[in-house]
Amino acid sequence: MTTLPRNSTSEHDRMEHAGAGRYWIVWALLLLGTLVTLLLSRVHLPSPFHLLVALFIACAKSALVVLFFMHLWDHGGANRLVFATSLIFVVLLIGLIVLDNASRFALTNPGHGRTLDMEPPGPDILTPRGPPEPAARPPSGPEMQPEPGAPVRPPGR
Amino acid sequence: MSQSLATTPPAPADAPAYNPRNYLNAEAGIASWLLTRDHKRIAVMYLVVTTLSFALGGFYAMLIRIELLTPGPTIMSAMSYNRMFTLHGVVMIFLFMIPAIPGVFGNFFLPLMLGARDVAFPRLNLLSLYLYAIGAAIAVYGMIHGGADTGWTFYTPYSTTTVTKVVPILLGAFVLGFSSILTGLNFIVTTHTLRAPGMSWMRMPLFVWSIYATSVIQILATPVLGITLLLVAFEHAFGWGIFDPARGGDPILFQHLFWFYSHPAVYIMVLPAMAVMSEVIQASARKNIFGYKAVAFSSLGIAFVGFFTWGHHLFTSGQSTLDAGIFGVLSMFVGIFTAIKVFNWTATLYEGAVKFTTWFAYFCGFLFFLVFGGMTGIALATVSLDIHWQDTYFVVAHFHFIMVGSVIMAWLAALHYWWPKMFGRLYPEGWGLVSAVLIILGFNATFIPQFLLGNYGMPRRYYSYPERFWPLNVASTAGASLLAFGFTIILVYLAISLRWGKVAGPNPWGSRGFEWDTLSPPPTENFLENPVYTRGPHDYTEAPEGAEVTHAT
Ligand SMILES: [Cu+2]
């Protein structure tokens, strides 16, 4: 209770020493990051790097925003602790979800490159088909056997 | 309503113990309530709106139980039934269980226990009440115009393709999430900055510790729910395809994101219940808690570990077996911290001078539901067992025991324990005990048959069932009727006691909780002089003798 006002005044003093020039530099860096993202989107990178580079630039930009525009650079222990805690939980959320996708039965992963190319393991249940030809139906019981000479029962009775 | 009843102070000659200049009658008129920044008035308004929500959710519950009275159609169509269980879940969780104890008792007693005049941001506090009202209004609009049939979990791909009005209900829950975040933020800042002189962290009442842990979860987890619900709404409205496998999305991603909030949300509901019980148990045993630090830090432990368990809801949904194993083991860690609390509460009773009040009866019910529900939870966290019980009534009974049982017990215990402080009147103790027994028996009669039904294989959310499940379903419906009867008795006698109840002194229970040091009902400024704390809460070593004796302040 007593430490809070003293802390925030000293932080406030330090912030006033940092001039407006610093925000202009950060702004220029953010614009540069956007430009690089735009240009890189036109370059064909091998498959994982496309995503990784874009994510890296995005993280760098958000770090700049959090550190300077949101003043975390000037703030003391408690605020940094709060931010670090929330980062840990973001890592937890993403980490265990990615672990699930990485260790899951591969074909259940949507967008998996091989999903579309592979032959399905069993009969193709996704393609709608008519009922099987009566002759091809395996005999499953004596009452299912068509009588010799009797008319063939229509399928799907 | 409660204003006109409770603001009429009794004549001083009749009731010298009643504080005539209190927060209820400090200002008059509707505007003085709607524009108030007094945390106590906001708490009373929360009490009114959450009780209304509870009645609405209970109404849906009764309709569900009546429909399941017979194996076939009873009173509604299958489609209406789907809507009913969805609305029951949405109303009870988002409109009642999450805001009820923090909104009412957290708001009222957190500043009183810390020796503060109000919460840190009184206007923000009022805003969170308004956000609750707006969110509830949006959700009710969705319910009237078609409802939703997705279940309260909004699982994709059904929720993104259903023709029912799922978007308003999603947006309502989104807005309610902001209300919850603001309340949590307010409590955290209040606890850090507004403690009175002498109120060190290790002197804070255990109620404050648990509410603090709840607030941490609210701030960390609720944004994830907000984003997820918004994504479902956008996918439903514009077909974004985030959760649609045909367009490279992943329906299981929704379940991950949803349960990253909704499992910790169980602790948003249960931790405040534990908060109440830690206070109640000390006042009933007339003893300081056994192991203050263990109970205080186990709240933070539950809040922390609660974030590592969400995948136990995905055991059968296509999650990898590695993740399932990890989440199964991590889920069981919650049992450790809960057990610390349970053993410390029961150890507190040892050699205590227990008086069997209504709120102590609710403590007993709470302990039973928490332990029984918790143990079935440990069983459900075992992957091989869960495959048998997944989506059966066993799960329904389990989460009703652990969340609903403990929250309702704690909510009623808090209502009875703090009623004299909030309104300056005593409830009738005899009727209180009768209704407590009815409710605890009714709750068991409702959900123990559901444990059995689930174990026999009756799936949840089904409209009809084979005839061999009939007797247990009748038993469950009978139990639900008993519950409804018990709640009606409470509503009637509490409403009567607002005007005609015996006037309570500042401290009718002889409790040594800090909130009892002020007058009943408290004045608007909470304390007549600035409090200074020289002892811990519930320090009964020099307490006045006799529970019914009011000690002068
Ligand atoms: Cu869970």
XYZ file of C-alpha atoms and ligand atoms in Angstrom:
711
model
C 0.000 0.000 0.000
C 2.720 2.399 0.904
C 5.103 1.362 -1.846
C 2.719 1.883 -4.704
C 2.518 5.684 -4.902
C 6.279 6.087 -4.486
C 6.936 3.567 -7.241
C 4.583 5.134 -9.712
C 5.986 8.640 -9.200
C 9.546 7.489 -9.782
C 8.361 5.647 -12.891
C 6.579 8.754 -14.021
C 9.783 10.785 -13.627
C 11.742 8.329 -15.704
C 9.093 8.396 -18.438
C 9.301 12.162 -18.741
C 13.021 11.951 -19.429
C 12.344 9.735 -22.434
C 11.499 12.187 -25.180
C 9.051 11.888 -28.032
C 11.858 10.923 -30.394
C 11.843 7.385 -29.123
C 8.200 6.911 -30.151
C 8.979 8.089 -33.649
C 11.805 5.533 -33.908
C 9.502 2.748 -32.701
C 6.860 3.882 -35.152
C 9.362 3.754 -37.999
C 10.446 0.254 -36.927
C 6.813 -0.891 -36.914
C 6.306 0.485 -40.415
C 9.489 -1.266 -41.500
C 8.187 -4.550 -40.096
C 4.924 -4.155 -41.979
C 6.818 -3.421 -45.179
C 9.030 -6.494 -44.750
C 5.946 -8.679 -44.160
C 4.349 -7.309 -47.299
C 7.448 -7.867 -49.429
C 8.093 -11.344 -48.026
C 4.547 -12.405 -48.884
C 5.539 -12.067 -52.544
C 8.681 -14.170 -52.138
C 8.157 -17.907 -52.326
C 9.751 -19.432 -49.201
C 9.855 -23.184 -48.496
C 6.810 -24.421 -46.605
C 7.401 -23.924 -42.847
C 9.530 -20.775 -43.184
C 6.728 -18.776 -44.704
C 4.766 -19.046 -41.476
C 7.766 -18.856 -39.152
C 9.121 -15.626 -40.621
C 5.684 -13.991 -40.561
C 5.185 -15.022 -36.936
C 8.637 -13.774 -35.976
C 7.991 -10.329 -37.477
C 4.562 -10.153 -35.821
C 6.045 -11.059 -32.427
C 8.808 -8.481 -32.798
C 6.247 -5.798 -33.656
C 3.983 -6.621 -30.731
C 7.020 -6.653 -28.421
C 7.838 -3.121 -29.558
C 4.273 -1.993 -28.915
C 4.149 -3.569 -25.460
C 7.592 -2.312 -24.410
C 7.367 1.265 -25.617
C 3.833 2.321 -26.513
C 2.490 0.501 -23.422
C 5.466 1.683 -21.307
C 6.516 -1.739 -20.004
C 10.168 -0.726 -20.618
C 9.852 1.939 -17.896
C 7.739 -0.026 -15.460
C 8.941 -1.893 -12.403
C 8.666 -5.423 -11.067
C 4.947 -5.875 -10.465
C 3.798 -4.858 -13.933
C 6.494 -6.941 -15.600
C 5.485 -9.890 -13.416
C 1.860 -9.532 -14.503
C 2.894 -9.442 -18.136
C 5.262 -12.399 -17.774
C 2.516 -14.407 -16.074
C 0.087 -13.802 -18.888
C 2.791 -14.772 -21.404
C 3.342 -18.055 -19.558
C -0.348 -18.879 -19.864
C -0.379 -18.008 -23.565
C 2.577 -20.373 -24.034
C 0.718 -23.033 -22.048
C -2.404 -22.693 -24.204
C -0.546 -22.787 -27.499
C 1.991 -25.384 -26.381
C -0.415 -28.097 -25.300
C -2.667 -27.539 -28.329
C 0.283 -27.826 -30.701
C 1.466 -30.901 -28.806
C -1.969 -32.431 -29.415
C -1.788 -31.718 -33.146
C 1.764 -33.000 -33.341
C 1.111 -36.287 -31.551
C -2.382 -36.972 -32.887
C -3.253 -39.689 -35.431
C -1.962 -37.830 -38.467
C -4.969 -38.211 -40.737
C -7.272 -36.523 -38.209
C -5.265 -33.334 -38.560
C -7.161 -31.062 -40.899
C -5.262 -29.564 -43.778
C -2.673 -32.314 -43.511
C -0.967 -32.464 -46.891
C -1.235 -36.209 -47.141
C -4.895 -36.332 -46.148
C -6.085 -35.394 -49.585
C -3.642 -37.639 -51.500
C -3.985 -40.791 -49.473
C -6.281 -43.665 -50.258
C -8.736 -44.157 -47.405
C -7.895 -47.209 -45.297
C -11.266 -48.942 -45.623
C -14.194 -48.783 -48.015
C -14.778 -45.215 -49.064
C -17.588 -44.251 -46.691
C -17.627 -40.638 -47.755
C -18.691 -41.185 -51.367
C -22.394 -41.875 -51.576
C -23.047 -45.128 -53.352
C -26.109 -47.129 -54.196
C -26.710 -50.401 -52.386
C -24.470 -53.259 -53.500
C -25.574 -55.505 -56.305
C -27.690 -58.369 -54.969
C -25.383 -60.925 -56.522
C -22.343 -59.403 -54.822
C -23.961 -59.430 -51.374
C -22.384 -62.143 -49.252
C -24.785 -64.699 -47.851
C -25.380 -63.732 -44.252
C -28.072 -66.157 -43.186
C -30.349 -68.833 -44.537
C -33.360 -66.492 -44.668
C -31.380 -64.000 -46.731
C -30.573 -66.549 -49.440
C -32.708 -65.885 -52.533
C -34.717 -68.951 -53.496
C -33.445 -70.482 -56.682
C -35.667 -69.260 -59.472
C -37.449 -66.699 -57.265
C -37.359 -63.072 -58.384
C -34.453 -61.131 -56.967
C -35.579 -58.993 -54.025
C -35.120 -55.275 -54.606
C -32.245 -53.918 -52.533
C -32.902 -51.772 -49.464
C -36.139 -53.431 -48.347
C -38.756 -3.867 -3.752
C -36.269 -4.781 -1.096
C -35.576 -1.090 -0.807
C -39.037 -0.102 0.353
C -39.196 -3.051 2.743
C -35.810 -2.790 4.316
C -35.378 0.955 4.321
C -38.131 1.426 6.870
C -36.120 1.344 10.068
C -37.833 0.063 13.188
C -38.472 2.593 15.904
C -35.333 2.989 18.031
C -37.269 2.122 21.172
C -38.148 -1.285 19.709
C -34.749 -2.051 18.326
C -31.766 -0.226 19.756
C -29.496 -2.713 17.975
C -30.678 -1.690 14.499
C -28.480 0.907 12.840
C -31.005 3.549 11.675
C -28.595 5.446 9.386
C -27.469 2.715 7.016
C -26.591 2.230 3.354
C -30.121 1.075 2.532
C -31.840 4.315 3.564
C -28.994 6.798 3.127
C -30.550 7.926 -0.148
C -34.009 7.235 -1.521
C -35.414 6.739 -4.986
C -34.725 4.482 -7.946
C -32.010 6.785 -9.331
C -30.044 6.614 -6.102
C -29.833 2.861 -6.631
C -29.175 2.837 -10.369
C -26.428 5.465 -10.147
C -24.917 4.351 -6.856
C -21.211 3.725 -6.430
C -21.646 2.077 -3.034
C -20.334 -1.485 -3.232
C -23.022 -2.612 -0.781
C -25.881 -1.320 -2.910
C -24.299 -2.854 -6.012
C -24.094 -6.135 -4.120
C -27.784 -5.952 -3.224
C -28.664 -5.315 -6.884
C -26.508 -8.305 -7.837
C -28.458 -10.318 -5.281
C -31.729 -9.383 -6.978
C -30.599 -10.090 -10.555
C -28.710 -13.312 -9.802
C -31.673 -14.620 -7.809
C -33.946 -13.882 -10.763
C -31.492 -15.724 -13.044
C -31.407 -18.644 -10.641
C -35.204 -18.811 -10.729
C -35.152 -18.755 -14.549
C -32.503 -21.476 -14.752
C -34.399 -23.500 -12.166
C -37.582 -23.133 -14.195
C -35.795 -24.630 -17.213
C -34.412 -27.406 -15.004
C -37.903 -28.305 -13.811
C -39.160 -28.420 -17.408
C -36.314 -30.804 -18.291
C -37.044 -33.045 -15.328
C -40.782 -33.111 -16.123
C -40.002 -34.014 -19.727
C -37.808 -36.898 -18.549
C -40.543 -38.171 -16.204
C -41.635 -40.649 -18.869
C -39.510 -42.517 -21.428
C -41.288 -40.963 -24.408
C -42.502 -37.411 -25.148
C -44.089 -35.874 -22.045
C -44.676 -32.141 -22.340
C -42.512 -30.839 -25.191
C -41.005 -31.705 -28.536
C -37.471 -33.004 -28.964
C -36.407 -29.632 -30.393
C -37.784 -27.716 -27.401
C -36.014 -30.173 -25.122
C -32.692 -29.381 -26.824
C -33.369 -25.698 -26.270
C -34.329 -26.246 -22.636
C -31.098 -27.953 -21.595
C -29.077 -25.360 -23.494
C -30.836 -22.470 -21.791
C -30.653 -24.184 -18.404
C -26.879 -24.501 -18.784
C -26.285 -21.012 -20.160
C -28.420 -19.279 -17.532
C -27.154 -21.247 -14.579
C -23.487 -20.948 -15.503
C -23.084 -17.515 -17.042
C -25.897 -15.690 -15.246
C -25.903 -17.364 -11.852
C -22.934 -19.439 -10.753
C -20.094 -17.294 -12.114
C -21.348 -13.899 -10.867
C -23.405 -14.930 -7.826
C -20.963 -15.246 -4.926
C -18.303 -12.731 -6.139
C -20.963 -10.254 -7.313
C -23.072 -10.368 -4.167
C -20.879 -11.404 -1.252
C -17.514 -10.483 -2.756
C -18.757 -6.981 -3.466
C -20.399 -6.579 -0.097
C -17.768 -8.105 2.167
C -14.380 -7.773 0.483
C -14.076 -4.038 1.340
C -15.655 -4.604 4.767
C -13.123 -7.338 5.561
C -10.179 -5.232 4.399
C -11.321 -2.175 6.314
C -11.874 -0.201 3.090
C -14.653 2.287 2.377
C -15.341 0.878 -1.081
C -13.704 -1.125 -3.851
C -10.813 0.505 -5.709
C -12.883 1.497 -8.766
C -16.494 2.125 -7.665
C -17.648 3.340 -11.091
C -16.111 0.317 -12.806
C -17.975 -1.804 -10.288
C -21.264 -0.257 -11.347
C -20.264 -0.728 -14.992
C -19.719 -4.429 -14.447
C -23.239 -4.682 -13.017
C -24.568 -2.914 -16.111
C -22.534 -5.175 -18.401
C -24.115 -8.110 -16.596
C -27.559 -6.643 -17.246
C -26.754 -5.947 -20.922
C -25.272 -9.411 -21.479
C -28.246 -11.021 -19.768
C -30.640 -8.937 -21.877
C -28.920 -9.988 -25.118
C -28.986 -13.640 -24.069
C -32.648 -13.447 -23.013
C -33.456 -11.836 -26.376
C -31.873 -14.875 -28.055
C -33.860 -17.192 -25.814
C -37.184 -15.546 -26.605
C -36.473 -15.425 -30.343
C -35.830 -19.081 -30.877
C -33.270 -20.101 -28.272
C -30.291 -22.277 -29.088
C -29.990 -26.051 -29.190
C -26.216 -26.487 -28.984
C -25.810 -27.173 -25.276
C -24.044 -24.561 -23.174
C -20.683 -25.717 -24.595
C -21.455 -24.457 -28.138
C -19.451 -27.269 -29.752
C -18.550 -26.778 -33.395
C -19.426 -27.761 -36.107
C -23.010 -27.944 -34.797
C -22.968 -24.445 -33.264
C -21.645 -22.896 -36.491
C -24.354 -24.504 -38.637
C -27.478 -24.629 -36.438
C -30.436 -22.540 -37.568
C -31.379 -21.562 -34.001
C -30.485 -18.169 -32.525
C -27.043 -19.072 -31.290
C -25.358 -15.748 -32.185
C -27.254 -13.539 -29.677
C -26.583 -16.048 -26.928
C -22.882 -16.148 -27.853
C -22.723 -12.356 -27.810
C -24.575 -12.256 -24.498
C -22.002 -14.597 -22.962
C -19.245 -12.438 -24.510
C -20.563 -9.310 -22.779
C -21.049 -11.203 -19.515
C -17.381 -12.152 -19.742
C -16.415 -8.480 -19.611
C -18.537 -8.019 -16.516
C -16.650 -10.892 -14.917
C -13.228 -9.500 -15.913
C -13.995 -6.046 -14.508
C -15.197 -7.489 -11.212
C -12.007 -9.558 -10.925
C -9.811 -6.574 -11.764
C -11.563 -4.473 -9.146
C -11.082 -7.068 -6.430
C -7.393 -7.561 -7.212
C -6.640 -3.830 -7.109
C -8.734 -3.418 -3.964
C -6.837 -6.196 -2.199
C -3.491 -4.726 -3.199
C -4.135 -1.077 -2.446
C -6.993 -0.578 0.013
C -6.041 -2.689 3.016
C -6.493 -0.750 6.258
C -3.565 -0.141 8.631
C -2.526 -3.397 10.285
C -4.152 -5.534 7.598
C -1.100 -7.431 6.368
C -1.405 -10.183 3.747
C -1.197 -12.821 6.464
C -4.037 -11.176 8.379
C -6.425 -11.150 5.455
C -9.566 -13.236 6.024
C -9.569 -16.493 4.049
C -12.619 -15.239 2.160
C -10.416 -12.521 0.662
C -7.691 -15.011 -0.280
C -10.089 -17.216 -2.211
C -11.849 -14.306 -3.896
C -8.412 -12.984 -4.874
C -7.502 -16.335 -6.452
C -10.845 -16.330 -8.272
C -10.146 -12.880 -9.653
C -6.781 -14.014 -11.040
C -8.535 -16.792 -12.976
C -11.214 -14.398 -14.202
C -8.623 -12.041 -15.643
C -6.411 -14.731 -17.203
C -9.035 -17.099 -18.608
C -12.113 -15.059 -19.518
C -10.502 -13.239 -22.492
C -9.888 -16.634 -24.121
C -13.587 -17.449 -23.837
C -14.499 -14.063 -25.280
C -12.274 -14.560 -28.325
C -13.513 -18.127 -28.825
C -17.196 -17.235 -28.644
C -16.596 -14.359 -31.041
C -14.869 -16.737 -33.486
C -17.880 -19.083 -33.375
C -20.237 -16.173 -33.938
C -18.187 -14.959 -36.920
C -17.934 -18.459 -38.343
C -21.701 -18.864 -37.949
C -22.425 -15.509 -39.565
C -19.721 -15.258 -42.252
C -18.379 -18.807 -42.653
C -14.751 -18.074 -41.778
C -13.838 -21.759 -41.537
C -11.584 -21.650 -38.486
C -13.289 -24.698 -37.035
C -14.366 -26.254 -40.362
C -12.161 -29.150 -41.525
C -13.321 -28.730 -45.123
C -11.523 -25.393 -45.167
C -8.469 -26.379 -43.161
C -9.993 -25.626 -39.757
C -10.114 -27.886 -36.743
C -13.252 -28.524 -34.657
C -11.113 -29.846 -31.806
C -9.346 -26.486 -31.693
C -12.654 -25.052 -30.535
C -12.811 -27.569 -27.704
C -9.260 -26.697 -26.644
C -9.988 -22.966 -26.590
C -13.383 -23.361 -24.962
C -12.170 -25.581 -22.139
C -9.060 -23.474 -21.547
C -11.585 -21.057 -20.084
C -14.330 -23.364 -18.975
C -12.332 -25.691 -16.835
C -10.790 -22.815 -14.821
C -14.343 -21.424 -14.790
C -15.233 -24.339 -12.531
C -12.848 -22.753 -10.036
C -14.331 -19.309 -10.714
C -17.469 -20.919 -9.283
C -16.026 -23.231 -6.617
C -13.293 -21.008 -5.136
C -15.822 -18.384 -3.959
C -17.815 -21.256 -2.471
C -14.689 -22.346 -0.607
C -14.184 -18.695 0.377
C -17.569 -18.600 2.074
C -17.066 -21.940 3.764
C -13.691 -20.946 5.222
C -15.462 -18.072 7.010
C -18.512 -20.077 8.030
C -16.516 -22.952 9.472
C -14.526 -20.654 11.763
C -17.661 -18.910 12.992
C -19.459 -22.216 13.644
C -16.552 -23.906 15.380
C -15.660 -20.673 17.210
C -12.041 -21.474 16.449
C -9.358 -20.018 14.280
C -8.798 -22.042 11.130
C -6.443 -25.010 11.367
C -3.518 -24.127 9.104
C -4.254 -20.598 7.884
C -1.386 -20.465 5.392
C -2.169 -23.876 3.926
C -5.787 -22.896 3.284
C -4.826 -19.475 1.928
C -2.160 -20.737 -0.475
C -4.169 -23.769 -1.582
C -6.616 -21.263 -3.126
C -3.791 -19.906 -5.271
C -2.674 -23.488 -5.942
C -6.122 -24.435 -7.236
C -6.183 -21.318 -9.401
C -2.800 -22.216 -10.887
C -3.255 -25.961 -11.402
C -6.771 -25.410 -12.748
C -5.199 -24.043 -15.914
C -3.335 -27.277 -16.656
C -6.274 -29.646 -16.852
C -8.576 -28.554 -19.653
C -7.859 -31.499 -21.939
C -9.764 -33.930 -19.712
C -12.880 -32.799 -21.553
C -11.403 -34.028 -24.848
C -10.454 -37.602 -23.971
C -12.819 -39.153 -26.511
C -12.930 -36.367 -29.080
C -9.825 -37.183 -31.127
C -7.197 -35.534 -28.965
C -3.890 -37.393 -29.072
C -3.394 -40.114 -26.480
C -0.219 -38.367 -25.294
C -2.137 -35.170 -24.515
C -4.909 -37.189 -22.904
C -2.436 -38.907 -20.602
C -0.778 -35.618 -19.641
C -4.084 -33.932 -18.918
C -5.349 -36.918 -16.958
C -2.378 -36.804 -14.592
C -2.396 -32.998 -14.291
C -6.122 -33.013 -13.479
C -5.518 -35.073 -10.389
C -3.276 -32.382 -8.910
C -6.357 -30.271 -8.213
C -7.408 -32.998 -5.776
C -4.328 -32.327 -3.654
C -5.147 -28.674 -3.017
C -8.820 -29.402 -2.469
C -7.913 -32.118 0.018
C -5.726 -29.647 1.929
C -8.774 -27.444 2.398
C -11.104 -30.298 3.302
C -8.773 -31.720 5.929
C -8.091 -28.281 7.403
C -11.801 -27.475 7.623
C -12.589 -30.707 9.379
C -9.580 -30.292 11.666
C -10.945 -26.842 12.559
C -14.091 -28.505 13.901
C -12.017 -30.611 16.303
C -12.782 -29.486 19.874
C -14.763 -26.573 18.500
C -17.930 -25.293 20.200
C -20.177 -26.114 17.262
C -23.667 -24.663 17.229
C -25.877 -26.300 14.613
C -27.103 -23.248 12.735
C -28.588 -23.190 9.234
C -25.280 -22.122 7.739
C -23.498 -24.950 9.511
C -26.032 -27.372 8.009
C -25.099 -26.010 4.596
C -21.434 -26.479 5.443
C -22.112 -30.176 6.094
C -23.935 -30.481 2.766
C -21.115 -28.629 1.051
C -18.488 -30.965 2.458
C -20.424 -34.012 1.263
C -20.989 -32.667 -2.253
C -17.421 -31.413 -2.603
C -15.834 -34.673 -1.494
C -18.244 -36.990 -3.320
C -18.192 -34.849 -6.463
C -14.433 -34.433 -6.236
C -13.759 -38.144 -5.897
C -15.921 -38.928 -8.935
C -13.927 -36.218 -10.679
C -10.662 -38.041 -9.933
C -12.273 -41.170 -11.380
C -13.372 -39.271 -14.483
C -9.853 -37.905 -14.981
C -8.676 -41.478 -15.492
C -8.746 -41.863 -19.244
C -9.848 -45.504 -19.370
C -12.767 -44.884 -16.989
C -13.766 -41.714 -18.768
C -14.219 -43.608 -22.017
C -16.988 -45.554 -20.297
C -18.621 -42.512 -18.672
C -18.061 -39.849 -21.344
C -21.304 -38.036 -22.191
C -23.396 -40.132 -19.833
C -25.463 -38.979 -16.882
C -22.515 -39.912 -14.665
C -20.750 -36.786 -15.920
C -23.918 -34.734 -15.458
C -24.265 -35.918 -11.866
C -20.546 -35.378 -11.212
C -20.453 -31.752 -12.285
C -23.754 -30.989 -10.588
C -22.298 -32.302 -7.326
C -18.964 -30.525 -7.555
C -20.050 -27.193 -9.030
C -23.745 -26.771 -8.407
C -23.864 -28.597 -5.086
C -20.981 -26.716 -3.585
C -21.965 -23.339 -5.066
C -25.584 -23.590 -3.929
C -24.589 -24.770 -0.473
C -22.119 -21.898 -0.169
C -24.510 -19.348 -1.639
C -27.232 -20.326 0.842
C -24.768 -20.512 3.725
C -23.491 -17.034 2.871
C -27.023 -15.715 2.501
C -27.982 -16.964 5.956
C -24.684 -16.187 7.686
C -24.457 -12.624 6.382
C -28.191 -11.831 6.119
C -28.194 -10.075 9.546
C -25.199 -7.982 8.503
C -26.624 -7.069 5.108
C -30.171 -6.227 6.198
C -30.023 -5.981 9.982
C -32.641 -8.717 10.472
C -32.519 -12.344 11.551
C -34.111 -15.106 9.486
C -36.247 -17.709 11.333
C -33.738 -20.365 12.401
C -36.269 -23.224 12.541
C -37.482 -22.674 9.000
C -33.895 -22.233 7.919
C -32.969 -25.686 9.191
C -36.090 -27.273 7.680
C -35.329 -25.879 4.240
C -31.631 -26.757 4.533
C -32.528 -30.388 5.201
C -35.051 -30.375 2.342
C -32.518 -28.936 -0.088
C -29.671 -31.262 0.862
C -31.947 -34.317 0.664
C -33.537 -33.062 -2.561
C -30.164 -32.506 -4.166
C -29.033 -36.020 -3.325
C -32.327 -37.488 -4.512
C -31.942 -35.624 -7.811
C -28.379 -36.561 -8.655
C -27.555 -39.899 -7.008
C -30.036 -41.589 -9.422
C -28.225 -39.784 -12.232
C -24.884 -41.275 -11.142
C -26.514 -44.698 -11.381
C -28.211 -43.930 -14.707
C -24.917 -42.827 -16.191
C -23.114 -45.874 -14.967
C -25.833 -48.031 -16.581
C -25.135 -46.154 -19.814
C -27.863 -43.529 -20.185
C -26.405 -40.788 -22.411
C -26.844 -37.146 -21.455
C -28.917 -34.725 -23.537
C -31.188 -37.490 -24.886
C -34.874 -36.756 -25.264
C -36.112 -40.295 -24.636
C -34.751 -43.414 -22.985
C -35.443 -47.161 -22.669
C -38.047 -48.138 -20.094
C -35.544 -49.778 -17.771
C -34.235 -46.297 -16.918
C -37.723 -45.130 -15.934
C -37.703 -45.629 -12.105
C -34.431 -43.784 -11.569
C -35.608 -40.893 -13.720
C -38.797 -40.631 -11.653
C -36.655 -40.545 -8.504
C -34.533 -37.773 -9.988
C -37.575 -35.681 -10.895
C -39.017 -36.205 -7.410
C -35.750 -34.944 -5.924
C -35.827 -31.875 -8.163
C -39.348 -31.085 -6.959
C -38.160 -31.320 -3.361
C -35.351 -28.880 -4.225
C -37.776 -26.410 -5.765
C -40.003 -26.652 -2.683
C -37.041 -25.966 -0.385
C -35.998 -22.886 -2.381
C -39.552 -21.534 -2.278
C -39.604 -21.758 1.536
C -36.319 -19.823 1.727
C -37.551 -17.137 -0.635
C -40.713 -16.664 1.438
C -39.110 -16.471 4.880
C -36.243 -14.248 3.769
C -38.686 -11.840 2.137
C -40.798 -11.806 5.312
C -37.743 -11.318 7.529
C -36.736 -8.181 5.590
C -39.609 -6.372 7.273
C -40.760 -8.471 10.190
C -37.637 -10.386 11.126
C -36.144 -10.061 14.597
C -33.690 -7.163 14.639
C -30.127 -8.400 14.631
C -27.419 -6.624 16.529
C -24.071 -5.813 14.977
C -22.874 -9.358 15.680
C -25.647 -11.901 16.351
C -23.340 -14.902 15.925
C -20.551 -13.659 18.164
C -18.287 -14.020 15.154
C -14.785 -12.576 15.139
C -14.724 -11.971 11.395
C -13.759 -8.366 10.660
C -16.994 -7.602 8.804
C -18.933 -8.014 12.058
C -17.068 -5.136 13.718
C -19.296 -2.553 12.080
C -23.006 -1.874 12.573
C -25.861 -3.865 11.020
C -26.762 -2.820 8.363
C -23.467 -1.000 7.805
C -23.451 2.773 7.316
C -22.684 4.031 3.795
C -19.079 4.778 4.749
C -18.772 1.201 6.168
C -17.099 2.183 9.447
C -17.816 5.023 11.831
C -14.084 5.491 12.410
C -11.125 4.254 10.390
C -10.398 0.684 11.435
C -6.956 -0.428 12.592
C -6.314 -4.149 12.840
C -4.203 -5.539 15.620
C -5.240 -9.199 15.397
C -5.929 -11.821 12.734
C -9.472 -12.698 11.675
C -11.448 -15.161 13.786
C -9.143 -14.856 16.756
C -11.464 -16.361 19.376
C -8.995 -16.354 22.264
C -10.554 -13.218 23.745
C -13.970 -13.448 22.170
C -17.099 -12.516 24.107
C -18.868 -15.540 25.546
C -22.130 -16.838 24.091
C -23.116 -16.806 20.448
C -26.364 -14.882 20.797
C -24.886 -12.069 22.890
C -24.325 -8.844 20.987
C -21.205 -7.093 22.051
C -21.203 -3.324 22.073
C -18.995 -1.525 19.592
Cu -12.837 -29.767 -16.412
